[in-house]
Tab-separated table of C-alpha atoms and ligand atoms in Angstrom:
chain	number	residue	atom	x	y	z
Y	1	GLN	CA	-59.705	14.546	1.724
Y	2	THR	CA	-58.513	14.648	5.297
Y	3	SER	CA	-54.845	13.823	5.603
Y	4	ASN	CA	-54.743	11.520	8.807
Y	5	ASN	CA	-51.309	10.117	8.315
Y	6	THR	CA	-49.477	13.315	8.603
Y	7	THR	CA	-47.709	14.386	11.784
Y	8	PRO	CA	-48.449	17.935	12.893
Y	9	ARG	CA	-45.454	20.264	12.820
Y	10	PHE	CA	-45.903	21.020	16.751
Y	11	SER	CA	-46.937	18.401	19.212
Y	12	SER	CA	-49.768	19.480	21.520
Y	13	SER	CA	-47.609	18.006	24.352
Y	14	ASP	CA	-45.062	20.750	23.687
Y	15	VAL	CA	-47.343	23.695	22.707
Y	16	THR	CA	-50.832	24.786	23.757
Y	17	VAL	CA	-53.051	26.105	20.999
Y	18	VAL	CA	-56.314	28.004	21.987
Y	19	PHE	CA	-58.625	29.265	19.187
Y	20	VAL	CA	-60.788	32.428	19.621
Y	21	LEU	CA	-63.942	32.486	17.493
Y	22	GLY	CA	-67.020	34.797	17.367
Y	23	GLY	CA	-68.603	37.031	14.673
Y	24	PRO	CA	-67.036	40.098	13.352
Y	25	GLY	CA	-67.034	42.639	16.053
Y	26	SER	CA	-67.724	40.277	18.839
Y	27	GLY	CA	-64.397	41.422	20.547
Y	28	LYS	CA	-61.872	38.758	19.633
Y	29	GLY	CA	-58.915	41.108	19.287
Y	30	THR	CA	-59.845	43.160	22.334
Y	31	GLN	CA	-60.308	40.175	24.654
Y	32	SER	CA	-57.293	38.391	23.155
Y	33	ALA	CA	-55.068	41.390	24.266
Y	34	HIS	CA	-56.365	41.040	27.682
Y	35	LEU	CA	-55.744	37.270	27.813
Y	36	VAL	CA	-52.231	37.811	26.441
Y	37	LYS	CA	-51.383	40.167	29.323
Y	38	ASP	CA	-52.746	37.962	32.086
Y	39	TYR	CA	-51.845	34.395	30.965
Y	40	GLY	CA	-48.796	34.917	28.965
Y	41	PHE	CA	-50.190	33.736	25.607
Y	42	THR	CA	-48.604	34.510	22.291
Y	43	HIS	CA	-51.346	36.143	20.173
Y	44	LEU	CA	-51.856	35.356	16.625
Y	45	SER	CA	-54.728	36.983	14.682
Y	46	ALA	CA	-55.305	35.370	11.280
Y	47	GLY	CA	-56.663	38.690	9.920
Y	48	ASP	CA	-53.686	40.709	11.240
Y	49	LEU	CA	-51.387	38.148	9.487
Y	50	LEU	CA	-53.210	38.368	6.245
Y	51	ARG	CA	-53.402	42.170	6.310
Y	52	ALA	CA	-49.504	42.257	6.934
Y	53	GLU	CA	-48.907	39.746	4.112
Y	54	GLN	CA	-51.267	41.883	1.846
Y	55	ASN	CA	-49.008	45.003	2.571
Y	56	ARG	CA	-45.610	43.118	2.383
Y	57	PRO	CA	-43.716	44.474	-0.552
Y	58	GLY	CA	-43.333	41.666	-3.094
Y	59	SER	CA	-45.914	39.369	-1.683
Y	60	GLN	CA	-47.399	37.239	-4.533
Y	61	TYR	CA	-50.646	37.081	-2.598
Y	62	GLY	CA	-51.207	40.852	-1.864
Y	63	ASP	CA	-53.908	41.387	-4.466
Y	64	LEU	CA	-55.688	38.220	-3.837
Y	65	ILE	CA	-55.823	38.817	-0.155
Y	66	ARG	CA	-57.065	42.322	-0.602
Y	67	SER	CA	-59.998	41.365	-2.823
Y	68	TYR	CA	-61.069	38.438	-0.535
Y	69	ILE	CA	-60.960	40.670	2.645
Y	70	ARG	CA	-63.076	43.488	0.980
Y	71	ASP	CA	-65.738	40.998	0.119
Y	72	GLY	CA	-65.443	39.454	3.672
Y	73	LYS	CA	-64.670	36.026	2.095
Y	74	ILE	CA	-62.452	33.249	3.441
Y	75	VAL	CA	-58.983	33.508	2.153
Y	76	PRO	CA	-57.755	30.211	0.852
Y	77	MET	CA	-56.593	28.006	3.599
Y	78	GLU	CA	-53.077	27.129	2.211
Y	79	ILE	CA	-52.165	30.868	2.681
Y	80	THR	CA	-53.774	31.461	6.036
Y	81	VAL	CA	-52.406	28.262	7.583
Y	82	ALA	CA	-48.815	28.700	6.206
Y	83	LEU	CA	-48.821	32.216	7.718
Y	84	LEU	CA	-49.934	30.938	11.103
Y	85	SER	CA	-47.732	28.117	11.084
Y	86	ASN	CA	-44.603	30.193	10.187
Y	87	ALA	CA	-45.648	32.799	12.920
Y	88	MET	CA	-45.702	30.051	15.480
Y	89	ALA	CA	-42.247	28.770	14.356
Y	90	ASP	CA	-40.899	32.320	14.507
Y	91	ALA	CA	-42.319	32.895	18.141
Y	92	LEU	CA	-40.853	29.439	19.330
Y	93	ALA	CA	-37.308	30.109	17.831
Y	94	HIS	CA	-37.460	33.560	19.367
Y	95	ARG	CA	-38.514	32.014	22.719
Y	96	SER	CA	-35.858	29.317	22.942
Y	97	SER	CA	-33.240	31.956	23.117
Y	98	GLN	CA	-34.870	33.458	26.177
Y	99	PRO	CA	-33.586	32.330	29.586
Y	100	SER	CA	-37.274	31.784	31.027
Y	101	GLY	CA	-38.408	29.359	28.521
Y	102	ALA	CA	-39.504	26.782	31.118
Y	103	SER	CA	-43.301	26.582	30.950
Y	104	LYS	CA	-45.096	25.309	27.672
Y	105	PRO	CA	-45.631	27.923	25.235
Y	106	ARG	CA	-49.307	28.885	24.636
Y	107	PHE	CA	-50.691	30.290	21.557
Y	108	LEU	CA	-54.006	32.204	21.250
Y	109	ILE	CA	-55.108	32.263	17.618
Y	110	ASP	CA	-57.942	34.670	16.952
Y	111	GLY	CA	-60.208	34.622	13.908
Y	112	PHE	CA	-59.239	31.152	13.061
Y	113	PRO	CA	-60.323	28.471	11.974
Y	114	ARG	CA	-63.208	30.196	9.995
Y	115	LYS	CA	-64.005	27.200	8.003
Y	116	LEU	CA	-64.141	23.490	8.668
Y	117	ASP	CA	-61.465	22.562	6.026
Y	118	GLN	CA	-58.979	25.046	7.828
Y	119	ALA	CA	-59.834	23.415	11.167
Y	120	VAL	CA	-58.985	19.911	9.951
Y	121	PHE	CA	-55.998	20.965	7.910
Y	122	PHE	CA	-54.545	22.948	10.874
Y	123	GLU	CA	-54.906	20.207	13.288
Y	124	ASP	CA	-53.462	17.577	11.050
Y	125	THR	CA	-50.450	19.461	9.840
Y	126	VAL	CA	-49.667	22.220	12.474
Y	127	CYS	CA	-51.097	21.475	15.926
Y	128	LYS	CA	-54.144	20.127	17.749
Y	129	SER	CA	-56.049	22.671	19.696
Y	130	GLU	CA	-56.779	22.580	23.299
Y	131	PHE	CA	-59.956	24.327	23.230
Y	132	THR	CA	-61.926	27.141	21.444
Y	133	LEU	CA	-63.204	30.227	23.243
Y	134	PHE	CA	-66.295	31.351	21.429
Y	135	LEU	CA	-67.639	34.919	21.884
Y	136	ASN	CA	-71.332	34.862	21.502
Y	137	CYS	CA	-72.857	38.247	20.463
Y	138	PRO	CA	-76.079	39.219	18.621
Y	139	GLU	CA	-75.477	40.957	15.138
Y	140	ASP	CA	-77.142	44.305	16.142
Y	141	VAL	CA	-74.525	44.754	18.861
Y	142	MET	CA	-71.674	43.694	16.587
Y	143	GLU	CA	-72.825	45.982	13.815
Y	144	LYS	CA	-72.781	48.956	16.032
Y	145	ARG	CA	-69.333	48.046	17.249
Y	146	LEU	CA	-68.005	47.703	13.713
Y	147	LEU	CA	-69.454	50.888	12.297
Y	148	LYS	CA	-68.048	52.754	15.323
Y	149	ARG	CA	-64.538	51.116	14.589
Y	150	GLY	CA	-64.917	51.984	10.880
Y	151	GLU	CA	-64.717	55.732	11.811
Y	152	THR	CA	-61.144	55.368	12.734
Y	153	SER	CA	-59.937	51.826	11.754
Y	154	GLY	CA	-58.968	52.539	8.114
Y	155	ARG	CA	-60.117	48.901	7.448
Y	156	ASP	CA	-61.809	48.669	4.057
Y	157	ASP	CA	-64.220	45.901	5.430
Y	158	ASP	CA	-65.614	48.038	8.254
Y	159	ASN	CA	-68.444	49.479	6.131
Y	160	ALA	CA	-72.149	48.401	5.924
Y	161	GLU	CA	-71.978	46.352	2.836
Y	162	SER	CA	-68.807	44.480	3.871
Y	163	ILE	CA	-70.190	44.032	7.302
Y	164	ARG	CA	-73.393	42.377	5.909
Y	165	LYS	CA	-71.160	40.003	3.797
Y	166	ARG	CA	-69.141	39.105	6.800
Y	167	PHE	CA	-72.233	38.237	8.956
Y	168	ARG	CA	-73.359	35.822	6.207
Y	169	VAL	CA	-69.946	34.188	5.937
Y	170	PHE	CA	-69.741	33.813	9.751
Y	171	VAL	CA	-73.122	32.214	9.993
Y	172	GLU	CA	-72.893	29.818	7.124
Y	173	THR	CA	-69.199	28.996	7.116
Y	174	SER	CA	-67.710	29.714	10.667
Y	175	MET	CA	-70.479	28.670	12.852
Y	176	PRO	CA	-70.168	24.913	11.538
Y	177	VAL	CA	-66.628	25.088	12.985
Y	178	VAL	CA	-67.849	26.101	16.397
Y	179	ASP	CA	-70.633	23.236	16.285
Y	180	ALA	CA	-68.037	20.692	15.281
Y	181	PHE	CA	-65.713	21.548	18.142
Y	182	ARG	CA	-68.597	21.713	20.507
Y	183	LYS	CA	-69.531	18.110	19.560
Y	184	GLN	CA	-66.024	17.195	20.585
Y	185	GLY	CA	-66.508	18.955	24.021
Y	186	LYS	CA	-63.921	21.534	23.152
Y	187	VAL	CA	-65.849	24.854	23.190
Y	188	VAL	CA	-65.890	27.471	26.112
Y	189	SER	CA	-68.729	29.708	25.189
Y	190	VAL	CA	-69.048	33.233	26.665
Y	191	GLU	CA	-71.715	35.893	26.424
Y	192	ALA	CA	-69.940	38.871	24.633
Y	193	THR	CA	-72.689	41.525	24.675
Y	194	GLY	CA	-71.567	43.677	27.557
Y	195	GLU	CA	-68.770	46.204	28.047
Y	196	VAL	CA	-65.161	44.949	27.553
Y	197	ASP	CA	-64.380	44.559	31.249
Y	198	GLU	CA	-67.643	42.709	31.876
Y	199	VAL	CA	-67.014	40.245	29.009
Y	200	TYR	CA	-63.434	39.717	30.171
Y	201	ALA	CA	-64.583	38.801	33.619
Y	202	HIS	CA	-66.958	36.170	32.047
Y	203	ILE	CA	-64.019	34.826	30.080
Y	204	LYS	CA	-61.785	34.587	33.199
Y	205	GLU	CA	-64.549	32.665	34.967
Y	206	ALA	CA	-65.219	30.352	32.211
Y	207	ILE	CA	-61.606	29.358	31.421
Y	208	ALA	CA	-61.013	28.945	35.267
Y	209	VAL	CA	-63.544	26.301	35.226
Y	210	LYS	CA	-61.605	24.765	32.270
Y	211	ASP	CA	-58.173	24.536	34.191
M	301	LIG	P1	-60.666	39.884	11.025
M	301	LIG	O1	-59.363	40.700	11.266
M	301	LIG	O2	-60.656	38.648	11.895
M	301	LIG	O3	-62.001	40.496	11.269
M	301	LIG	O4	-60.659	39.291	9.428
M	301	LIG	C1	-60.814	40.152	8.448
M	301	LIG	C2	-60.935	39.408	7.115
M	301	LIG	O5	-59.761	38.627	6.908
M	301	LIG	C3	-62.072	38.395	6.980
M	301	LIG	O6	-63.267	38.826	6.632
M	301	LIG	C4	-61.513	37.337	5.847
M	301	LIG	O7	-61.632	37.969	4.673
M	301	LIG	C5	-59.895	37.371	6.239
M	301	LIG	N1	-59.769	36.258	7.215
M	301	LIG	C6	-59.523	36.452	8.647
M	301	LIG	N2	-59.177	35.241	9.136
M	301	LIG	C7	-59.394	34.376	8.155
M	301	LIG	C8	-59.176	32.924	8.051
M	301	LIG	N3	-59.096	32.133	9.305
M	301	LIG	N4	-59.257	32.304	6.946
M	301	LIG	C9	-59.509	32.930	5.867
M	301	LIG	N5	-59.712	34.345	5.769
M	301	LIG	C10	-59.653	34.911	6.913
């Protein structure tokens, strides 16, 4: 079922793609914001793109996305991959009209790929990834962070029941993606238990080694 004869929409020699994976509450969004500031990445969050599509008036997928997110389930990859691919194209189109478009554009894609089929489909049809940053964090720490965020986030999935479902999906469905990339030698793993700045310092060290 893997379509190996297709040419990806973007060549990895023109565009750098880095994935950020980790359990819910591991700090993907927070740490991505730091990386964007210091390394000039364009940040794309699969969850943010899905929430925006869910709320877009006239979207034919709004109700479907809403119910998947509430149950912590993996939204069908055709939707998620199309949103990411179009967001990359938009960012590149925007960029080429800027005078300082000299260096290779870099995308940091957070919360993706959460399932093996998405990983294969994205790398075959959109772009091969450079590496995956994996934020390693125990569930008790993530649960505390998510419940705290739930007090103000307004997200329907930051409640105890959705959190439990999201943890299970992460272990059963998303960890196999990390393991597959690890076998290819393409994972940078960072301990994500401490304070935000402490974790970010680990990340900077780990990716400096990678360069
Ligand atoms: P996040 O904002 O990363 O915590 O994601 C919130 C929810 O959006 C997840 O629990 C899924 O229901 C959905 N979602 C996020 N990323 C993906 C993805 N790569 N593929 C499918 N569904 C996703």
